[in-house]
Coordinates of C-alpha atoms in Angstrom, one line a residue:
Chain A
M1 CA 0.0 0.0 0.1
E2 CA 1.2 3.5 -0.6
N3 CA 1.7 5.7 2.3
I4 CA -0.9 8.4 1.9
T5 CA -0.5 11.5 3.5
D6 CA -2.5 14.0 2.0
Q7 CA -5.9 12.8 3.7
R8 CA -9.2 15.3 4.6
H9 CA -7.9 19.4 5.0
I10 CA -4.8 20.8 7.6
M11 CA -7.4 23.8 8.2
L12 CA -4.5 27.0 8.8
R13 CA -5.4 30.6 9.1
V14 CA -3.3 33.7 6.2
E15 CA -0.1 34.4 8.3
E16 CA 0.5 37.1 5.3
K17 CA -0.9 38.6 2.6
R18 CA 1.2 39.9 0.1
R19 CA -0.4 42.2 -2.6
E20 CA 2.2 41.0 -6.0
S21 CA 0.2 43.5 -8.2
P22 CA -3.0 44.6 -9.2
A23 CA -3.7 40.6 -10.7
F24 CA -2.3 38.8 -7.9
A25 CA -1.7 38.1 -4.7
T26 CA 0.1 35.5 -2.2
L27 CA -1.2 34.0 0.8
F28 CA 1.6 33.0 3.4
F29 CA 1.0 30.3 5.8
D30 CA 2.8 29.1 8.7
Y31 CA 3.2 25.1 8.3
C32 CA 5.9 22.4 7.4
L33 CA 5.0 20.8 4.1
A34 CA 6.4 18.4 2.1
F35 CA 6.7 19.6 -1.2
K36 CA 8.4 19.1 -4.2
P37 CA 8.6 22.2 -6.8
G38 CA 5.6 21.1 -9.5
Q39 CA 3.7 19.8 -6.9
F40 CA 0.1 20.7 -6.2
I41 CA -2.6 21.1 -3.1
M42 CA -6.3 21.7 -3.3
V43 CA -7.5 24.9 -1.3
W44 CA -10.8 24.8 0.4
I45 CA -12.3 27.9 1.4
P46 CA -14.9 27.1 3.5
G47 CA -18.6 27.9 2.5
M48 CA -16.8 28.8 -1.2
D49 CA -14.8 26.6 -3.4
E50 CA -11.9 23.6 -3.2
K51 CA -9.2 24.6 -6.1
P52 CA -6.4 23.6 -7.2
Y53 CA -3.1 25.9 -6.2
T54 CA 1.0 25.4 -7.3
I55 CA 3.1 26.1 -4.0
S56 CA 4.7 29.4 -5.0
Y57 CA 7.2 30.0 -2.2
H58 CA 8.5 26.8 0.3
S59 CA 10.8 26.8 3.7
K60 CA 10.9 25.1 6.2
T61 CA 8.0 27.0 8.1
R62 CA 6.5 28.2 5.6
F63 CA 4.9 28.4 2.0
A64 CA 2.4 30.7 -0.1
I65 CA -0.2 30.2 -2.9
T66 CA -0.2 32.6 -5.7
I67 CA -3.7 33.6 -7.0
E68 CA -4.0 35.7 -9.7
A69 CA -8.3 37.1 -9.4
K70 CA -10.3 35.9 -12.6
G71 CA -13.2 33.8 -11.3
L72 CA -15.5 33.6 -8.1
F73 CA -12.9 31.6 -6.3
S74 CA -9.9 32.9 -7.4
R75 CA -11.3 37.2 -6.3
K76 CA -12.4 35.6 -3.0
A77 CA -9.6 34.2 -2.5
V78 CA -7.1 37.4 -2.7
S79 CA -9.3 39.2 -0.8
L80 CA -8.5 37.1 2.3
D81 CA -6.9 39.0 5.3
K82 CA -4.3 37.8 8.1
G83 CA -6.3 35.6 10.4
A84 CA -8.8 33.8 7.1
L85 CA -9.0 30.2 7.5
V86 CA -8.1 28.4 4.8
G87 CA -8.2 24.2 4.4
I88 CA -5.4 22.0 2.2
R89 CA -5.2 19.2 0.7
G90 CA -2.1 17.8 -0.7
P91 CA 0.4 18.3 -2.0
F92 CA -0.9 16.1 -5.2
G93 CA 1.0 14.9 -8.5
N94 CA 4.6 14.3 -9.3
G95 CA 6.2 17.6 -9.9
F96 CA 9.3 18.7 -12.2
D97 CA 12.8 16.0 -12.2
I98 CA 14.8 18.3 -11.3
Y99 CA 18.6 18.1 -12.5
P100 CA 21.2 20.8 -10.5
D101 CA 24.0 20.7 -12.4
S102 CA 22.5 21.1 -15.9
S103 CA 22.3 23.6 -18.2
A104 CA 18.7 24.6 -18.0
A105 CA 16.0 27.2 -19.3
V106 CA 12.7 28.2 -17.3
I107 CA 10.3 29.5 -19.7
A108 CA 7.4 31.3 -17.5
G109 CA 4.3 32.8 -18.8
G110 CA 2.1 34.7 -17.0
C111 CA 0.8 32.8 -13.8
G112 CA 2.9 29.8 -15.0
M113 CA 5.1 32.0 -13.3
A114 CA 4.1 30.6 -9.8
P115 CA 5.0 26.8 -9.9
L116 CA 7.9 27.7 -11.7
A117 CA 9.3 29.9 -8.7
T118 CA 10.2 27.2 -6.3
L119 CA 11.8 25.4 -8.7
V120 CA 14.0 28.4 -10.3
E121 CA 15.3 28.4 -6.6
K122 CA 16.6 25.2 -6.8
L123 CA 18.6 25.4 -10.2
G124 CA 21.9 26.7 -10.8
K125 CA 23.0 30.3 -11.3
N126 CA 23.3 29.7 -15.5
T127 CA 20.0 28.9 -15.7
V128 CA 17.8 31.0 -18.5
F129 CA 14.9 32.3 -17.1
I130 CA 12.6 33.8 -20.0
H131 CA 9.6 35.2 -18.1
G132 CA 6.1 36.8 -20.3
A133 CA 3.0 38.2 -19.5
R134 CA 0.4 39.4 -21.4
S135 CA 2.0 43.5 -19.9
K136 CA 3.8 44.9 -16.9
D137 CA 0.9 44.1 -14.0
Y138 CA 1.1 40.6 -15.1
I139 CA 5.2 39.9 -14.4
L140 CA 5.0 38.1 -10.9
Y141 CA 8.1 38.4 -8.5
P142 CA 9.7 41.0 -11.0
D143 CA 12.2 41.3 -8.0
R144 CA 12.6 38.1 -6.7
F145 CA 15.1 35.8 -7.4
D146 CA 19.2 35.5 -7.8
I147 CA 18.8 34.1 -11.4
Q148 CA 19.2 37.0 -14.2
R149 CA 15.6 36.9 -15.7
Q150 CA 14.8 37.8 -19.5
F151 CA 11.2 39.8 -19.8
C152 CA 8.9 40.6 -22.2
T153 CA 5.5 41.2 -23.1
D154 CA 2.8 40.8 -25.5
D155 CA 2.2 45.1 -25.7
G156 CA 6.5 45.7 -24.5
S157 CA 5.2 47.7 -21.4
F158 CA 8.3 45.3 -19.8
G159 CA 11.1 44.2 -21.7
Y160 CA 11.3 42.8 -25.1
K161 CA 7.7 43.5 -27.2
G162 CA 6.8 39.9 -27.9
F163 CA 7.4 35.9 -27.0
V164 CA 9.1 34.4 -25.1
T165 CA 9.4 31.4 -27.5
D166 CA 10.7 34.8 -29.6
L167 CA 13.6 34.6 -26.4
L168 CA 14.2 30.9 -26.3
K169 CA 14.7 30.3 -29.4
Q170 CA 17.1 33.3 -30.1
Q171 CA 19.5 31.0 -27.2
I172 CA 19.0 28.4 -29.0
E173 CA 20.4 30.2 -32.3
S174 CA 23.2 32.1 -30.1
G175 CA 24.7 28.4 -29.7
R176 CA 23.4 27.8 -26.0
Q177 CA 23.1 24.2 -25.1
F178 CA 20.2 22.9 -22.8
D179 CA 20.2 20.0 -20.6
H180 CA 16.5 20.5 -20.5
V181 CA 13.7 23.0 -20.4
Y182 CA 10.8 23.5 -17.8
A183 CA 8.0 25.3 -19.4
C184 CA 4.8 26.7 -17.3
G185 CA 2.3 29.2 -18.9
P186 CA -1.2 29.1 -21.6
E187 CA -1.1 25.7 -23.1
I188 CA -0.9 27.2 -26.6
M189 CA 2.8 28.8 -25.0
M190 CA 3.8 25.5 -23.5
A191 CA 3.0 24.0 -26.4
A192 CA 4.6 26.3 -28.7
V193 CA 8.2 25.8 -25.9
F194 CA 7.6 22.5 -26.8
D195 CA 7.7 22.4 -30.7
L196 CA 11.0 24.3 -30.6
C197 CA 12.0 21.9 -28.1
E198 CA 11.7 19.1 -30.0
E199 CA 13.4 20.9 -33.3
H200 CA 16.1 20.9 -31.1
H201 CA 16.1 17.6 -29.6
I202 CA 15.9 19.1 -26.1
P203 CA 13.6 17.3 -23.6
C204 CA 11.3 19.9 -22.1
Q205 CA 9.3 19.3 -18.8
V206 CA 5.5 21.1 -18.5
S207 CA 2.8 21.7 -16.1
L208 CA -1.0 21.3 -17.5
E209 CA -4.0 22.3 -16.3
R210 CA -7.4 20.8 -15.5
Y211 CA -10.3 21.5 -13.6
M212 CA -9.5 19.1 -10.6
R213 CA -11.6 17.2 -8.2
C214 CA -10.3 14.3 -7.0
G215 CA -6.5 14.9 -6.6
F216 CA -5.6 11.7 -6.3
G217 CA -6.4 9.9 -10.1
V218 CA -9.5 8.4 -9.0
C219 CA -12.2 10.9 -10.2
G220 CA -10.8 11.3 -13.8
A221 CA -12.3 14.5 -13.8
C222 CA -9.1 15.9 -15.5
V223 CA -8.4 13.0 -17.9
C224 CA -6.3 14.2 -20.3
G225 CA -6.3 11.8 -23.4
S226 CA -4.9 8.6 -21.4
Q227 CA -3.1 10.5 -18.7
I228 CA -4.5 11.1 -15.4
V229 CA -3.2 15.3 -14.3
C230 CA -3.5 15.1 -10.9
K231 CA -1.7 12.4 -10.7
D232 CA 0.0 11.4 -13.2
G233 CA 1.0 14.7 -13.4
P234 CA 0.7 17.7 -13.5
V235 CA 4.3 17.6 -15.0
F236 CA 5.1 15.8 -18.3
N237 CA 7.5 15.5 -20.1
S238 CA 9.0 14.9 -23.8
T239 CA 7.8 11.7 -23.6
A240 CA 4.4 11.3 -22.4
L241 CA 3.5 14.7 -24.7
R242 CA 4.8 13.2 -27.6
D243 CA 1.4 10.7 -27.0
M244 CA -0.3 13.0 -25.2
V245 CA -3.2 13.6 -28.1
D246 CA -5.3 15.8 -25.9
F247 CA -2.3 18.0 -25.5
N248 CA -2.8 21.5 -26.6
K249 CA -6.3 20.8 -28.2
K250 CA -9.0 19.1 -25.8
A251 CA -10.2 19.0 -22.1
L252 CA -13.2 18.5 -19.6
L253 CA -15.4 20.6 -18.5
K254 CA -17.2 20.2 -15.2
S255 CA -19.8 18.3 -16.6
G256 CA -17.0 16.1 -18.4
K257 CA -17.8 17.1 -22.2
E258 CA -14.7 17.0 -24.2
V259 CA -14.3 20.8 -25.4
D260 CA -11.4 22.8 -27.5
L261 CA -9.2 24.0 -25.4
S262 CA -10.2 27.7 -26.4
L263 CA -13.6 27.0 -24.6
Y264 CA -12.7 24.8 -22.0
F265 CA -10.1 28.1 -20.9
S266 CA -13.3 31.1 -21.4
W267 CA -14.8 28.5 -19.1
R268 CA -12.7 28.7 -16.7
C269 CA -11.5 32.3 -16.5
Q270 CA -15.5 32.7 -15.2
Chain B
M1 CA -8.7 -17.5 -14.8
T2 CA -11.0 -16.7 -18.2
I3 CA -14.9 -16.1 -17.5
E4 CA -18.0 -15.6 -18.9
F5 CA -20.2 -13.1 -18.0
L6 CA -23.7 -12.5 -19.8
G7 CA -22.3 -14.6 -22.5
K8 CA -19.3 -12.7 -22.7
P9 CA -15.9 -14.0 -22.5
L10 CA -13.8 -12.1 -20.4
K11 CA -10.3 -12.2 -19.7
N12 CA -11.2 -12.2 -15.6
P13 CA -13.6 -11.5 -13.2
I14 CA -12.5 -7.3 -12.6
V15 CA -14.6 -4.6 -13.4
L16 CA -14.3 -1.3 -12.9
A17 CA -16.7 0.3 -10.9
S18 CA -18.8 3.6 -13.1
G19 CA -17.7 7.1 -11.0
I20 CA -13.8 6.0 -11.0
L21 CA -12.1 7.5 -13.8
G22 CA -14.3 6.1 -17.2
N23 CA -14.2 10.0 -18.4
S24 CA -12.9 8.5 -22.2
R25 CA -12.2 5.9 -24.0
D26 CA -8.9 6.7 -23.7
I27 CA -8.7 6.4 -20.1
L28 CA -10.8 3.3 -19.8
E29 CA -8.3 1.3 -22.7
R30 CA -5.4 2.5 -20.6
V31 CA -7.2 0.3 -17.5
Y32 CA -8.1 -2.2 -19.0
M33 CA -4.5 -2.4 -20.3
N34 CA -4.2 -2.6 -16.7
G35 CA -5.7 -5.8 -15.7
C36 CA -9.4 -5.2 -16.0
A37 CA -11.7 -7.1 -17.5
L38 CA -14.7 -4.9 -18.3
V39 CA -14.5 -1.1 -18.2
T40 CA -17.4 0.9 -17.1
M41 CA -18.7 4.8 -18.6
K42 CA -19.1 7.4 -16.0
S43 CA -22.7 7.2 -15.4
I44 CA -24.3 9.3 -18.6
G45 CA -27.4 11.5 -17.5
P46 CA -31.1 12.8 -19.4
E47 CA -29.3 16.5 -19.8
P48 CA -26.3 18.1 -19.3
R49 CA -25.0 18.2 -15.7
D50 CA -21.8 20.2 -13.5
G51 CA -22.5 17.8 -10.3
H52 CA -21.5 19.5 -7.5
K53 CA -19.4 22.2 -6.4
N54 CA -15.8 20.9 -4.7
P55 CA -14.7 19.3 -1.8
T56 CA -16.2 16.7 -3.8
V57 CA -13.8 13.7 -3.0
I58 CA -12.4 13.2 0.5
D59 CA -10.1 10.5 1.2
L60 CA -10.7 9.4 5.3
G61 CA -7.4 7.3 5.0
H62 CA -10.0 3.9 5.8
G63 CA -11.9 4.7 2.0
M64 CA -13.6 7.9 0.4
I65 CA -16.6 10.1 1.0
N66 CA -18.0 11.4 -2.0
A67 CA -20.9 13.3 -3.7
V68 CA -19.7 14.0 -7.1
G69 CA -22.7 14.7 -8.0
L70 CA -22.9 13.1 -11.2
P71 CA -21.7 15.4 -13.9
S72 CA -22.0 14.5 -16.9
P73 CA -21.9 16.1 -20.5
G74 CA -26.1 14.7 -21.0
Y75 CA -26.9 11.6 -23.0
L76 CA -26.9 13.7 -26.7
N77 CA -23.8 15.1 -25.9
M78 CA -21.6 12.7 -26.5
E79 CA -21.5 12.1 -30.0
N80 CA -17.6 11.9 -30.1
E81 CA -16.7 9.9 -27.2
W82 CA -18.7 7.1 -28.9
L83 CA -17.2 7.5 -31.9
A84 CA -13.9 6.6 -30.1
L85 CA -15.4 3.8 -28.6
E86 CA -16.7 2.1 -31.8
N87 CA -13.9 0.8 -32.2
R88 CA -12.7 -0.3 -28.3
S89 CA -10.8 -3.3 -27.8
F90 CA -12.0 -3.9 -24.6
P91 CA -15.4 -4.6 -22.7
L92 CA -17.7 -2.0 -21.8
I93 CA -20.6 -1.7 -19.6
A94 CA -22.5 2.0 -19.9
S95 CA -24.1 3.4 -17.0
I96 CA -27.0 5.4 -16.9
Y97 CA -29.5 7.6 -14.8
G98 CA -32.2 9.4 -14.5
G99 CA -35.0 12.2 -12.8
S100 CA -38.0 9.9 -14.5
V101 CA -39.0 6.3 -15.3
H102 CA -39.6 8.1 -18.7
E103 CA -36.3 10.4 -18.2
Y104 CA -34.5 6.9 -17.9
Q105 CA -36.0 5.2 -20.5
M106 CA -34.9 8.3 -22.9
V107 CA -31.7 7.4 -22.0
A108 CA -31.3 3.9 -22.0
E109 CA -32.7 4.0 -25.6
Y110 CA -30.9 5.9 -27.0
V111 CA -27.1 4.7 -25.4
S112 CA -28.7 0.9 -26.4
S113 CA -27.9 2.1 -30.2
K114 CA -24.2 2.9 -29.0
Q115 CA -23.7 -0.4 -28.3
P116 CA -22.2 -1.1 -25.0
D117 CA -21.7 -4.6 -24.0
F118 CA -23.7 -4.2 -21.1
I119 CA -26.0 -1.2 -20.0
E120 CA -25.9 -0.6 -16.2
I121 CA -28.7 1.8 -14.7
N122 CA -28.1 3.6 -11.6
I123 CA -31.0 3.6 -8.9
S124 CA -29.1 3.7 -6.5
C125 CA -27.0 6.8 -6.2
P126 CA -27.4 9.0 -3.0
N127 CA -25.4 12.2 -4.6
S128 CA -28.5 14.1 -6.0
E129 CA -31.4 16.1 -4.9
K130 CA -33.7 13.8 -7.5
H131 CA -31.7 10.5 -9.2
G132 CA -31.2 7.6 -8.5
M133 CA -31.4 6.5 -4.8
I134 CA -34.9 6.7 -4.1
F135 CA -35.4 4.2 -7.2
G136 CA -33.7 1.6 -5.7
V137 CA -35.2 1.6 -2.1
N138 CA -38.4 0.9 -3.3
P139 CA -39.3 -3.0 -4.3
V140 CA -42.1 -0.9 -6.5
S141 CA -40.3 1.7 -8.0
T142 CA -37.4 -0.4 -9.1
H143 CA -39.3 -2.8 -10.4
E144 CA -41.3 0.3 -12.6
V145 CA -37.6 1.2 -13.9
V146 CA -36.1 -1.9 -14.6
S147 CA -38.9 -3.1 -16.8
A148 CA -39.2 0.3 -18.0
V149 CA -35.5 0.3 -19.3
K150 CA -35.6 -3.5 -20.2
K151 CA -38.0 -2.5 -22.8
V152 CA -36.0 -0.3 -25.0
V153 CA -32.3 -1.7 -25.0
Q154 CA -31.1 -4.5 -27.2
V155 CA -27.8 -5.4 -24.4
P156 CA -28.1 -7.3 -20.9
L157 CA -29.0 -4.9 -18.2
I158 CA -27.5 -4.7 -15.2
A159 CA -29.0 -3.4 -11.9
K160 CA -26.9 -0.9 -9.7
L161 CA -27.9 -1.2 -6.4
T162 CA -28.1 0.8 -3.5
P163 CA -26.9 -1.2 0.4
Q164 CA -29.5 1.5 2.1
A165 CA -32.2 -0.6 0.7
P166 CA -34.0 -1.8 3.6
D167 CA -33.9 -5.2 2.3
I168 CA -31.7 -5.4 -0.5
G169 CA -32.5 -9.2 -1.2
E170 CA -36.1 -8.2 -2.4
I171 CA -35.2 -5.6 -4.4
A172 CA -33.0 -7.9 -6.2
R173 CA -36.0 -10.0 -6.9
A174 CA -38.0 -7.2 -8.6
C175 CA -34.9 -6.4 -11.0
E176 CA -34.7 -9.9 -11.9
D177 CA -38.4 -10.0 -12.0
A178 CA -38.7 -7.0 -14.4
G179 CA -36.5 -8.4 -16.8
A180 CA -32.9 -7.4 -15.3
D181 CA -29.9 -9.3 -16.5
A182 CA -27.5 -9.5 -13.6
I183 CA -27.1 -7.2 -10.7
C184 CA -24.3 -4.6 -9.6
A185 CA -23.8 -4.1 -5.8
I186 CA -23.1 -1.5 -3.6
N187 CA -23.3 1.9 -4.7
T188 CA -21.6 4.3 -2.3
A189 CA -22.9 3.7 1.4
G190 CA -24.7 5.9 4.3
P191 CA -24.7 8.8 3.0
G192 CA -22.1 9.9 6.1
M193 CA -21.2 13.8 6.6
V194 CA -17.6 14.7 7.7
I195 CA -17.2 18.1 9.4
D196 CA -14.8 20.1 9.8
I197 CA -14.3 21.2 13.0
E198 CA -12.6 24.7 12.7
S199 CA -14.6 26.0 10.5
R200 CA -17.7 24.2 11.9
Q201 CA -19.1 23.0 8.9
P202 CA -19.3 19.8 6.8
V203 CA -16.7 20.1 4.0
L204 CA -18.2 18.6 1.3
A205 CA -19.6 21.0 -0.6
F206 CA -23.2 18.6 -1.1
K207 CA -22.9 18.5 2.7
K208 CA -23.5 14.4 2.5
G209 CA -21.8 11.7 0.7
G210 CA -21.9 8.4 -0.1
L211 CA -19.2 5.9 1.4
S212 CA -16.4 4.0 -0.3
G213 CA -13.3 1.7 0.1
P214 CA -11.9 -0.7 2.9
M215 CA -15.0 0.5 5.6
I216 CA -17.7 -0.8 3.5
K217 CA -16.5 -3.8 2.8
P218 CA -18.6 -6.2 5.2
I219 CA -22.0 -3.7 3.9
A220 CA -20.9 -5.2 0.4
V221 CA -20.3 -8.7 1.3
R222 CA -23.6 -9.5 3.2
C223 CA -25.6 -7.3 0.8
V224 CA -24.3 -9.5 -1.8
F225 CA -24.8 -12.6 0.3
D226 CA -28.3 -11.3 0.8
I227 CA -29.0 -11.2 -3.3
F228 CA -27.0 -14.1 -3.8
Q229 CA -30.3 -15.8 -1.6
A230 CA -33.0 -13.9 -3.2
V231 CA -32.0 -14.4 -7.0
K232 CA -30.3 -16.6 -9.5
L233 CA -29.0 -13.1 -11.5
P234 CA -25.5 -13.3 -11.8
I235 CA -23.6 -10.7 -9.5
I236 CA -20.9 -8.1 -9.7
G237 CA -19.8 -7.8 -6.2
L238 CA -17.8 -4.7 -5.0
G239 CA -17.4 -2.2 -2.1
G240 CA -14.2 -2.2 -0.7
I241 CA -12.7 -4.3 -3.0
T242 CA -8.8 -3.8 -2.0
T243 CA -7.3 -6.9 -2.5
G244 CA -7.2 -10.0 -3.9
K245 CA -8.0 -11.8 -0.3
D246 CA -11.2 -9.2 -0.6
A247 CA -12.6 -10.8 -3.8
I248 CA -12.4 -14.0 -2.9
E249 CA -14.5 -12.9 0.0
I250 CA -17.2 -11.4 -1.8
I251 CA -16.8 -14.0 -4.4
M252 CA -17.7 -16.7 -1.7
A253 CA -20.5 -14.0 -1.1
G254 CA -21.8 -15.4 -4.3
A255 CA -20.3 -12.1 -6.5
R256 CA -19.6 -13.6 -9.8
L257 CA -17.4 -10.8 -11.0
V258 CA -15.2 -8.2 -9.0
G259 CA -16.4 -4.6 -9.0
I260 CA -12.8 -2.3 -7.6
G261 CA -13.1 1.3 -7.3
S262 CA -11.3 3.3 -4.8
A263 CA -8.9 1.3 -4.5
V264 CA -7.2 3.1 -6.9
R265 CA -6.4 5.5 -4.7
Y266 CA -4.9 2.7 -1.9
R267 CA -2.8 0.9 -4.3
G268 CA -2.7 2.7 -7.5
L269 CA -4.3 2.4 -11.3
D270 CA -2.4 -1.3 -11.8
V271 CA -4.7 -2.5 -8.4
F272 CA -7.0 -4.2 -11.2
Q273 CA -4.0 -6.6 -12.6
K274 CA -2.6 -6.7 -9.0
V275 CA -6.0 -8.5 -7.9
A276 CA -6.4 -10.5 -10.8
D277 CA -2.9 -11.9 -9.7
E278 CA -3.6 -12.1 -6.2
I279 CA -7.3 -14.1 -6.6
H280 CA -5.6 -16.4 -8.9
Q281 CA -2.8 -17.1 -6.5
W282 CA -4.9 -17.8 -3.7
L283 CA -6.9 -20.6 -6.1
V284 CA -3.8 -22.4 -7.2
E285 CA -2.6 -22.3 -3.2
H286 CA -5.7 -23.7 -2.7
N287 CA -6.0 -25.5 -5.3
T288 CA -9.5 -24.4 -6.3
C289 CA -11.6 -22.0 -9.0
L290 CA -13.3 -19.7 -9.5
D291 CA -16.8 -21.7 -10.0
D292 CA -15.9 -23.8 -6.9
I293 CA -15.9 -20.7 -4.3
R294 CA -18.8 -19.0 -5.8
G295 CA -21.3 -19.1 -3.4
A296 CA -19.1 -21.2 -1.1
A297 CA -20.1 -19.0 2.6
H298 CA -23.8 -19.8 1.6
R299 CA -23.1 -23.6 1.0
S300 CA -22.1 -24.1 5.4
I301 CA -25.7 -23.1 6.5
G302 CA -27.7 -25.8 7.7

């Protein structure tokens, strides 16, 4: 039998809230959570709902989640103040495979920065770190890391005007060798990163998002083709992505109905 | 360990319970490839339904409590899935539910035209305001809905029963009289409730939920035992089956096939192969076979 450590909710109080930008807030909890970058927890606001969030800050005594205010739940979550009671289950999922001494590139898009933050802190100083967002307000943690970062925005309001893949391509074409590329962001961005990596034979890991219920691989709400995103993922490597026919194409709505990804994401942002 | 079920040869007696995974052809196939002989789709309903808000599924360690709430795209919105299932390589049960006899019939007739190997009529789900269980606790309404569905389906019909019925043998008899071809027992037990004492409120958004996993196995074994005495129909026995020995136990109560659901949580997706192997090993060690042990627990009774 597996050693199950992620049962029921652990009830915690918000210790600190940090406004990252008009779009994001980070909630800190003083709790020792066994955790690996790329894993997620289910966050329950009693009386409201429960949603999956990645851990965006992690130490032996503290962890945090970062929330982008988009829908009903996330708007409520960013409005929580110090002392608010929140339940967590987890962590769940596989997390990133980390190779500390290798040459890596980390590609973040929008709130996809959050799951990559704790990963970046475990990688070497020579890591190439590319971070894109739609505009300056959506650049998370602009001053947080020791590693130098290349920024880009869709509207040019911060850093290079253009896409993260433009910058990654420049790096590759300048002769920079990568052993691993990690990406998290909009699925269309991750698919573009994956394609670029395939073209240049670079192993890639991306973190997927799907509607989730149980978090531990039984209910089936988050299946993507034959993969169970909450249990087999949420991080998938190149080998898995090559066989994942629904990657960047299809997702299940809450009802279980399979739809095109664009329809899925417009629903998720309600 | 091949076994026949309603005329269909199966590679072993292991069935995927409805509501576990079962959301797409690809995941059903993966479950089949992991040692499961017969897989069940998530229950299909009369209209699109989102199910409940989270939390919907909580692991309590000795089992789970869930109120997912019968999410379904609705039987008319699954063309892609039916298309994908047309050339499947595995035997399939389509589970259906409704809110009235008419709805059950409507869904059943349509689903039957898509040619699953079996249809399972869910008259036992505790997690909806108006669907399912209300039928399965009363022999008269059970007879009414099962016979109505039987009239419109072209594939063998399995009735899935709830342990909440005061006399589950009587419900099974009503199913048999109404023309059901097999019984599947049990659906989740309870309903139960878990209250978080810090926030002072029920954890599940639906407040109540069905219990599954090891904690309900004795209820499942008793129900299968009662059903075996009441009817001649083959039984899919499930409820907390996690190991080969659990499976042997429910087979001795009278089950022909054995369903697995929550055990995916406790032993991983290859639990199906593990349990099949453990059954085989136990049979070899005891120099016996499935036919010999089925209902064995009844023979010691005078």
